[in-house]
CSV table of C-alpha atoms in Angstrom, one decimal:
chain,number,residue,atom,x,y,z
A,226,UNK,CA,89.3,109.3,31.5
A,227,UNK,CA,90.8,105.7,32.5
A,228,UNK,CA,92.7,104.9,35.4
A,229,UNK,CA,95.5,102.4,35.3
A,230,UNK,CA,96.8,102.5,38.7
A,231,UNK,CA,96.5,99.4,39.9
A,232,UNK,CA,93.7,98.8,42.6
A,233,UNK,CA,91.9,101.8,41.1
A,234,UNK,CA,91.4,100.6,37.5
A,235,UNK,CA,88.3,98.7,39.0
A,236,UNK,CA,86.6,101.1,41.4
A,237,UNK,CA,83.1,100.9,41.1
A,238,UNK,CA,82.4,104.4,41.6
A,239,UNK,CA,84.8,105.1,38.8
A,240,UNK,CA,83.6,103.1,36.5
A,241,UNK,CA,80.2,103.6,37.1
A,242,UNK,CA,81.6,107.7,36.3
A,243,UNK,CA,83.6,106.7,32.9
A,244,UNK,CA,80.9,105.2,31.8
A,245,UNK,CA,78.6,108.0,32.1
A,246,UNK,CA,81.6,110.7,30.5
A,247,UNK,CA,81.7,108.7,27.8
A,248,UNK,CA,78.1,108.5,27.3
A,249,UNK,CA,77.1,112.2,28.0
A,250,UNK,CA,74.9,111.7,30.7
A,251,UNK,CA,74.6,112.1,34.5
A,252,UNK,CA,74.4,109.7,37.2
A,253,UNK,CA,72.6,109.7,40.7
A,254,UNK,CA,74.5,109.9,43.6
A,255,UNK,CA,72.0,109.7,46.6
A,256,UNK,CA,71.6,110.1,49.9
A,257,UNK,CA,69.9,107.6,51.6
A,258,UNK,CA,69.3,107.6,55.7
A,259,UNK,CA,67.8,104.9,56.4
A,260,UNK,CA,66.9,101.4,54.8
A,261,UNK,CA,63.5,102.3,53.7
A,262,UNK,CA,65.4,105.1,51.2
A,263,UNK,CA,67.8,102.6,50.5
A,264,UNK,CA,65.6,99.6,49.0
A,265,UNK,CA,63.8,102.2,47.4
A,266,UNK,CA,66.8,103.7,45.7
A,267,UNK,CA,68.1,100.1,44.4
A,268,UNK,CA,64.8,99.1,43.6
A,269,UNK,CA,64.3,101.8,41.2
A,270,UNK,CA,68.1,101.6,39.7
A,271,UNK,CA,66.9,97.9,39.2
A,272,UNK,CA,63.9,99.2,37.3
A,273,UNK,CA,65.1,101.9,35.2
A,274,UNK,CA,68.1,99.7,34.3
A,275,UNK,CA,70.8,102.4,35.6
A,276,UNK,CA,73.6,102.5,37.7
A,277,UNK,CA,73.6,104.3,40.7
A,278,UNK,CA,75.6,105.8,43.4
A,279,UNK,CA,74.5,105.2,46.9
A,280,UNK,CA,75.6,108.0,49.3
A,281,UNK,CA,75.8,107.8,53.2
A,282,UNK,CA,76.5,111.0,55.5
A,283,UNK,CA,79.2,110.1,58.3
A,284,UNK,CA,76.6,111.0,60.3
A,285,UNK,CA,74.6,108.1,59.4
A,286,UNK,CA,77.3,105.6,59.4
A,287,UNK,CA,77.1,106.8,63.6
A,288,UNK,CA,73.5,106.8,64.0
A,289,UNK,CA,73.2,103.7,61.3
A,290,UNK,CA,76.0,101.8,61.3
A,291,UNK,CA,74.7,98.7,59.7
A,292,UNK,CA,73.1,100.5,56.9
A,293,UNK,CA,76.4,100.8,55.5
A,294,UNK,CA,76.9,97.1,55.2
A,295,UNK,CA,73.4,96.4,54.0
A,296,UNK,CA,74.2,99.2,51.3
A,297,UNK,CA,77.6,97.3,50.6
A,298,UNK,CA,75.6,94.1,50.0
A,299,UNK,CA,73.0,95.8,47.7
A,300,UNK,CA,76.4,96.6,45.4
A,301,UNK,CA,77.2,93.1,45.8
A,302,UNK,CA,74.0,91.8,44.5
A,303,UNK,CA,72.5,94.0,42.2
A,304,UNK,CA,72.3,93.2,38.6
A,305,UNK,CA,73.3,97.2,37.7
A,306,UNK,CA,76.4,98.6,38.3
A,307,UNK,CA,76.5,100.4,42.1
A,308,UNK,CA,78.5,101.6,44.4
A,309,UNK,CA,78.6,102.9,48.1
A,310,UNK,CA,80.3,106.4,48.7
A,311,UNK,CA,80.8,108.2,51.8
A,312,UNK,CA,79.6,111.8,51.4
A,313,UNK,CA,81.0,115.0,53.2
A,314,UNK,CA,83.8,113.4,55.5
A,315,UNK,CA,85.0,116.0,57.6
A,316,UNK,CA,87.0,114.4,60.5
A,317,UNK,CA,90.3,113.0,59.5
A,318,UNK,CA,89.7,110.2,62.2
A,319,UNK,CA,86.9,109.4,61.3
A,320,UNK,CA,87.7,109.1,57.3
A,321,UNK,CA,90.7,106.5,58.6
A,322,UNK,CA,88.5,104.6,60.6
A,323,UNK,CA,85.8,104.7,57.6
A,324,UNK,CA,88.5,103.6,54.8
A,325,UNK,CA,90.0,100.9,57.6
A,326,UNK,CA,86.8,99.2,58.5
A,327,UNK,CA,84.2,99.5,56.0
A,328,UNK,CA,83.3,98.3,52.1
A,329,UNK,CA,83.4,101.5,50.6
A,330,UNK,CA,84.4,102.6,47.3
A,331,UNK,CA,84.7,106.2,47.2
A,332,UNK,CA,84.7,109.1,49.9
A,333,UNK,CA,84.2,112.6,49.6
A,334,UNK,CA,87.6,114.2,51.7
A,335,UNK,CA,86.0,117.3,52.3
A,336,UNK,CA,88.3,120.0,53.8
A,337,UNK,CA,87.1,122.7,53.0
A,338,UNK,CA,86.1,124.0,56.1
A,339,UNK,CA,89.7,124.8,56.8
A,340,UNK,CA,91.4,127.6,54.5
A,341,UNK,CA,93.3,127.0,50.8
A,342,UNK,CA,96.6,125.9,52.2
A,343,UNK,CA,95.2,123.4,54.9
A,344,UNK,CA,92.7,121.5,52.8
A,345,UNK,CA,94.9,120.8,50.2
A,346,UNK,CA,97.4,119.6,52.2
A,347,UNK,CA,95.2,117.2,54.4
A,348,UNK,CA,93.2,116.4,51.1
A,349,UNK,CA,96.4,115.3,49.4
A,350,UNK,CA,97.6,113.2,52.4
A,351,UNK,CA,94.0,111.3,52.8
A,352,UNK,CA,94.2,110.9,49.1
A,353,UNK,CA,97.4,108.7,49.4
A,354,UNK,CA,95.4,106.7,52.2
A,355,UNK,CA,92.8,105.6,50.4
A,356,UNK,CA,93.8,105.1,47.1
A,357,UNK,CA,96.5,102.7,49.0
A,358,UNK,CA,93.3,100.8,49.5
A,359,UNK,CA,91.5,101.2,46.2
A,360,UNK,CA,89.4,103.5,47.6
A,361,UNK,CA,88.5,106.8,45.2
A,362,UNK,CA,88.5,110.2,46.6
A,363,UNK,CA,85.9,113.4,45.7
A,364,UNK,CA,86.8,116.5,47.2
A,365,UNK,CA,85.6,120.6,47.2
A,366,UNK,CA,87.6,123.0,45.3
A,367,UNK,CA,86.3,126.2,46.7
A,368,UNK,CA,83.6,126.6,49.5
A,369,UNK,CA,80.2,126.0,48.3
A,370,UNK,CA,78.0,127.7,50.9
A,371,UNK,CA,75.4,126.5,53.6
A,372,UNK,CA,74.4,123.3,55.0
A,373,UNK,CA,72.1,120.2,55.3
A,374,UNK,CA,71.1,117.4,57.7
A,375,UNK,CA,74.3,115.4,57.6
A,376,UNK,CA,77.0,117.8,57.1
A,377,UNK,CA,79.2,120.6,58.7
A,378,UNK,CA,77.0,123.9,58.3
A,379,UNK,CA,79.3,126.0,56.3
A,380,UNK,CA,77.0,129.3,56.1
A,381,UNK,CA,78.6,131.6,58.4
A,382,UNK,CA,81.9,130.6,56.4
A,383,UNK,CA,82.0,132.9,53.0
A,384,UNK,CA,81.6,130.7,49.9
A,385,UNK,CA,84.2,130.7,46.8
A,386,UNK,CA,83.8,130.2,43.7
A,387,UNK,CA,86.1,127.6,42.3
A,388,UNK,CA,89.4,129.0,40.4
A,389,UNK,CA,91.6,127.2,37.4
A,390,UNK,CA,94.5,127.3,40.5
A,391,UNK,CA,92.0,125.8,42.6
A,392,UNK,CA,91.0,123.2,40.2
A,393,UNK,CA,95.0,122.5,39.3
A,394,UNK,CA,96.0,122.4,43.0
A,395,UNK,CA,93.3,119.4,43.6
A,396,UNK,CA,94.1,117.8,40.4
A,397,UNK,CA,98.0,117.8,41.5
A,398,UNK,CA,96.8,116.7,45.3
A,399,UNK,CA,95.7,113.5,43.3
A,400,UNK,CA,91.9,113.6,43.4
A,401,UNK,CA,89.5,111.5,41.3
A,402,UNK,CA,86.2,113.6,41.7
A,403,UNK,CA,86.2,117.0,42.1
A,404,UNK,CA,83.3,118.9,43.4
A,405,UNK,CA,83.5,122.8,41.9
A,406,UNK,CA,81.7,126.0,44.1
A,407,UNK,CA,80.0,127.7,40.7
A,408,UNK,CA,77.0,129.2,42.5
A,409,UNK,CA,75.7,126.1,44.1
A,410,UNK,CA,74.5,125.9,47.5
A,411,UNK,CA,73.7,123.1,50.6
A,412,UNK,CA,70.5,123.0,51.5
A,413,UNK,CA,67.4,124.9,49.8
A,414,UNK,CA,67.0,127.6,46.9
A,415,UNK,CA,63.0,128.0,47.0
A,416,UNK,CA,60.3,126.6,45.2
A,417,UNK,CA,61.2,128.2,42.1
A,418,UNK,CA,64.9,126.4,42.0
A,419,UNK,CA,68.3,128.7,41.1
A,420,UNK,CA,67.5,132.4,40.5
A,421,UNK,CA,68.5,133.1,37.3
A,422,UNK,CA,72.2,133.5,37.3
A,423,UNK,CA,72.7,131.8,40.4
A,424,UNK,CA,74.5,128.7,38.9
A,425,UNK,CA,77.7,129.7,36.7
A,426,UNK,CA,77.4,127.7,34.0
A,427,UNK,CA,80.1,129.4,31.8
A,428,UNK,CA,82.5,129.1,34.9
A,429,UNK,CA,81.8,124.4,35.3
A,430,UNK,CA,82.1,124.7,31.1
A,431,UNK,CA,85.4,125.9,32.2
A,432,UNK,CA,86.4,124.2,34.6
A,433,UNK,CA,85.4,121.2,32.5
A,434,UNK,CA,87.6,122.4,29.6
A,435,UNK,CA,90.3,123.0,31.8
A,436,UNK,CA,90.3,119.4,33.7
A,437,UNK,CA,90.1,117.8,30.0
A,438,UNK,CA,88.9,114.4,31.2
A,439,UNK,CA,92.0,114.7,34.1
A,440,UNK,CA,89.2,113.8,36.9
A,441,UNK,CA,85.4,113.6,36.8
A,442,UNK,CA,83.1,116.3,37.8
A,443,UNK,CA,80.6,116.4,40.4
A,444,UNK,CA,77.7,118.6,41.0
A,445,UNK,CA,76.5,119.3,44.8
A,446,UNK,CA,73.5,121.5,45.6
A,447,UNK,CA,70.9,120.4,43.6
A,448,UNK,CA,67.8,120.6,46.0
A,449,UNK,CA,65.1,122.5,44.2
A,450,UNK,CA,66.5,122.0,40.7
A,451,UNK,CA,64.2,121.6,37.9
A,452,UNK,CA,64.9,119.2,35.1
A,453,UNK,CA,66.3,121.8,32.9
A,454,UNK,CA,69.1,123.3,35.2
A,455,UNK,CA,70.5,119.8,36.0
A,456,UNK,CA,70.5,119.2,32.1
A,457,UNK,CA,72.3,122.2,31.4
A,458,UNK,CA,74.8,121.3,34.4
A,459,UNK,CA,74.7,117.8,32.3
A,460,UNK,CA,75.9,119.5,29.5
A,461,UNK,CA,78.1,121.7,31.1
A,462,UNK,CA,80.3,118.5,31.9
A,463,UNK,CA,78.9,117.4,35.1
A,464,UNK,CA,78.4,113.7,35.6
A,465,UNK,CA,78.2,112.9,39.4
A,466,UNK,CA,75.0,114.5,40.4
A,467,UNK,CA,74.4,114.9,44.1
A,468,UNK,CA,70.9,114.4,45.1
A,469,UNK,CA,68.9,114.4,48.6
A,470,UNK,CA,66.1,116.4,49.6
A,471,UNK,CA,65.3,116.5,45.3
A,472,UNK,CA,64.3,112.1,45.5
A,473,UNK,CA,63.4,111.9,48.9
A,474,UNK,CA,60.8,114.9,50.1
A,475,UNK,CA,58.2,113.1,48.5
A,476,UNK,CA,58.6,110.7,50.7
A,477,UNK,CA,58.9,113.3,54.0
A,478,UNK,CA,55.2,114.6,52.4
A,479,UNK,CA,54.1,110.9,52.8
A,480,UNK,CA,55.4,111.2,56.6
A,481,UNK,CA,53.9,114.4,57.2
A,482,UNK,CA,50.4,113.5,55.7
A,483,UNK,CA,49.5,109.9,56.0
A,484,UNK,CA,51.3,108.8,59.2
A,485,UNK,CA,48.2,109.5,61.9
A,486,UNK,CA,46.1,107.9,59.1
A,487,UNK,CA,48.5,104.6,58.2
A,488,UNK,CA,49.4,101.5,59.4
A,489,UNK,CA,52.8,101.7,60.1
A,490,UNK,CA,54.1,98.8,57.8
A,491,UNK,CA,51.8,100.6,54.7
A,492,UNK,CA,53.2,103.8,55.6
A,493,UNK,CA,56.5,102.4,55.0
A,494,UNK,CA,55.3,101.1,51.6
A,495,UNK,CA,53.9,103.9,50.5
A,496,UNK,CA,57.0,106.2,51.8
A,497,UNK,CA,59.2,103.9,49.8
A,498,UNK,CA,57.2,103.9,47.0
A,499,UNK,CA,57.0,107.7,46.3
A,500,UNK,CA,60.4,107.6,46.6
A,501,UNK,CA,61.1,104.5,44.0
A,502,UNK,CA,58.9,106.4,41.6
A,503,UNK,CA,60.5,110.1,41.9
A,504,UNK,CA,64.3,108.0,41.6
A,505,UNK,CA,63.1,106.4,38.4
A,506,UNK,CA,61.6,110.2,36.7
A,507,UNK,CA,65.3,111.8,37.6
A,508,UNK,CA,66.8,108.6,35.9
A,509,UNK,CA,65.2,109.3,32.9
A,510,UNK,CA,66.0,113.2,33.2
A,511,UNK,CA,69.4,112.9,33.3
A,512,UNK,CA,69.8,110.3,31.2
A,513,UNK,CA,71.1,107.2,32.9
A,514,UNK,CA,68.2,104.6,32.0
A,515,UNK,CA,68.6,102.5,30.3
A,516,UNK,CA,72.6,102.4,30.8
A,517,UNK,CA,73.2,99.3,33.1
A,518,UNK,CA,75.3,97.2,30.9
């Protein structure tokens, strides 16, 4: 898929995405909280060669707000293609104020706490807003169910399954990235990952045949997921892969385990080591090492 609309033909987070369609491989998009996650991230995008997609809750951008800006300048200096997206935006406000004030290249307009006829309708006029700024837009076709630290809990709200109307309608509301309900879930599985059968894989080969390359595909709820369901999501045409608790638990089991025993500025290197490391082995399992041009 290329864009030629003019001021979108060079978002980063759409290129970064081409790129990977093209190539038949996936791409990290993940969550960081706070600038220890963050250098570790870029640090192992910068080792493994591979672009990247660095995601901020709104939350954080309340808590944090100038890990944003140290985000947008690790986009700015990084010798691999990167780029900053704003995850799970659920206050129209709020995604104004975000598109108005702040470097970003892509937002996830999610809406999908409201019912069919409402989210479309306030995702298509947020679209128009920030693609008038160059800014690309994900949203949720469907309700994929539950919640995590950052976003809207959605689990007393019934989850759907994404439809061919529902991907049409968010297609024609103008979308860039659209993120399907196919038996995902925010926030934890188990141990074991997805029962069998959990994740629909006949129903995102579908809904990848049906958006034939119209807009990109991303995947949320991946927390728990061993290397071989995000390949066959891979392969099943999705290429924005939402990760959080899957890169950086290793580096809450640091937290938990070394931080009576730890000075605090080697606790912090060895937290943002673990996590560097477990980036780098999810780089090379979905196939984006290696890719940086």
């Amino acid at each position: 898929m290329k864009y030629s609309m003019a001021g979108l033909k060079n978002n980063r987070t759409l290129r970064i995405l081409n790129a990977a369609a093209e190539g038949n491989y996936g791409v990290l998009a993940a969550i960081a909280y706070n600038i220890e996650q963050l250098t570790a991230l870029v640090r192992a995008a910068e080792a493994k060669r591979s672009p990247l997609i660095i995601q901020l809750f709104p939350s954080t951008l309340t808590q944090l707000p100038l890990l944003a800006h140290a985000a947008a300048q690790a986009v700015k200096t990084a010798s691999v293609p990167l780029s900053l997206h704003i995850d799970h935006a659920q206050d129209e406000a709020h995604i104004r104020e975000i598109i108005a004030t702040l470097p970003v290249d892509s937002v996830m307009v999610d809406m999908s706490h409201y019912d069919e006829a409402e989210n479309l309708a306030k995702t298509e006029r947020l679209t128009r807003e920030c693609h008038a700024r160059g800014i690309a837009v994900e949203a949720e076709s469907g309700r994929i169910n539950g919640g995590e630290d950052g976003i809207a809990d959605t689990g007393d709200l019934e989850a759907l399954f994404t439809s061919p109307e529902d991907v049409d309608n968010f297609i024609s509301a103008g979308v860039d990235i659209l993120a399907p309900s196919v038996g995902n879930v925010h926030g934890d599985y188990g141990p074991a990952g997805p029962a069998e059968g959990q994740i629909h894989f006949d129903r995102l080969e579908a809904i990848d045949k049906q958006i034939d390359k119209r807009v990109l595909v991303a995947l949320h709820g991946t927390n728990d997921f061993p290397p071989e369901v995000m390949g066959r999501c891979i392969r099943a045409g999705a290429v924005k892969l939402n990760v959080n608790k899957l890169l950086l638990e290793v580096g809450n089991e640091v937290l938990r385990k070394e931080a009576a025993t730890l000075p605090l500025v080697r606790l912090i290197d060895r937290q943002m080591e673990v996590v560097q490391r477990e980036t780098e082995r999810w780089m090379d399992v979905v196939g984006s090492s290696g890719r940086a041009a």
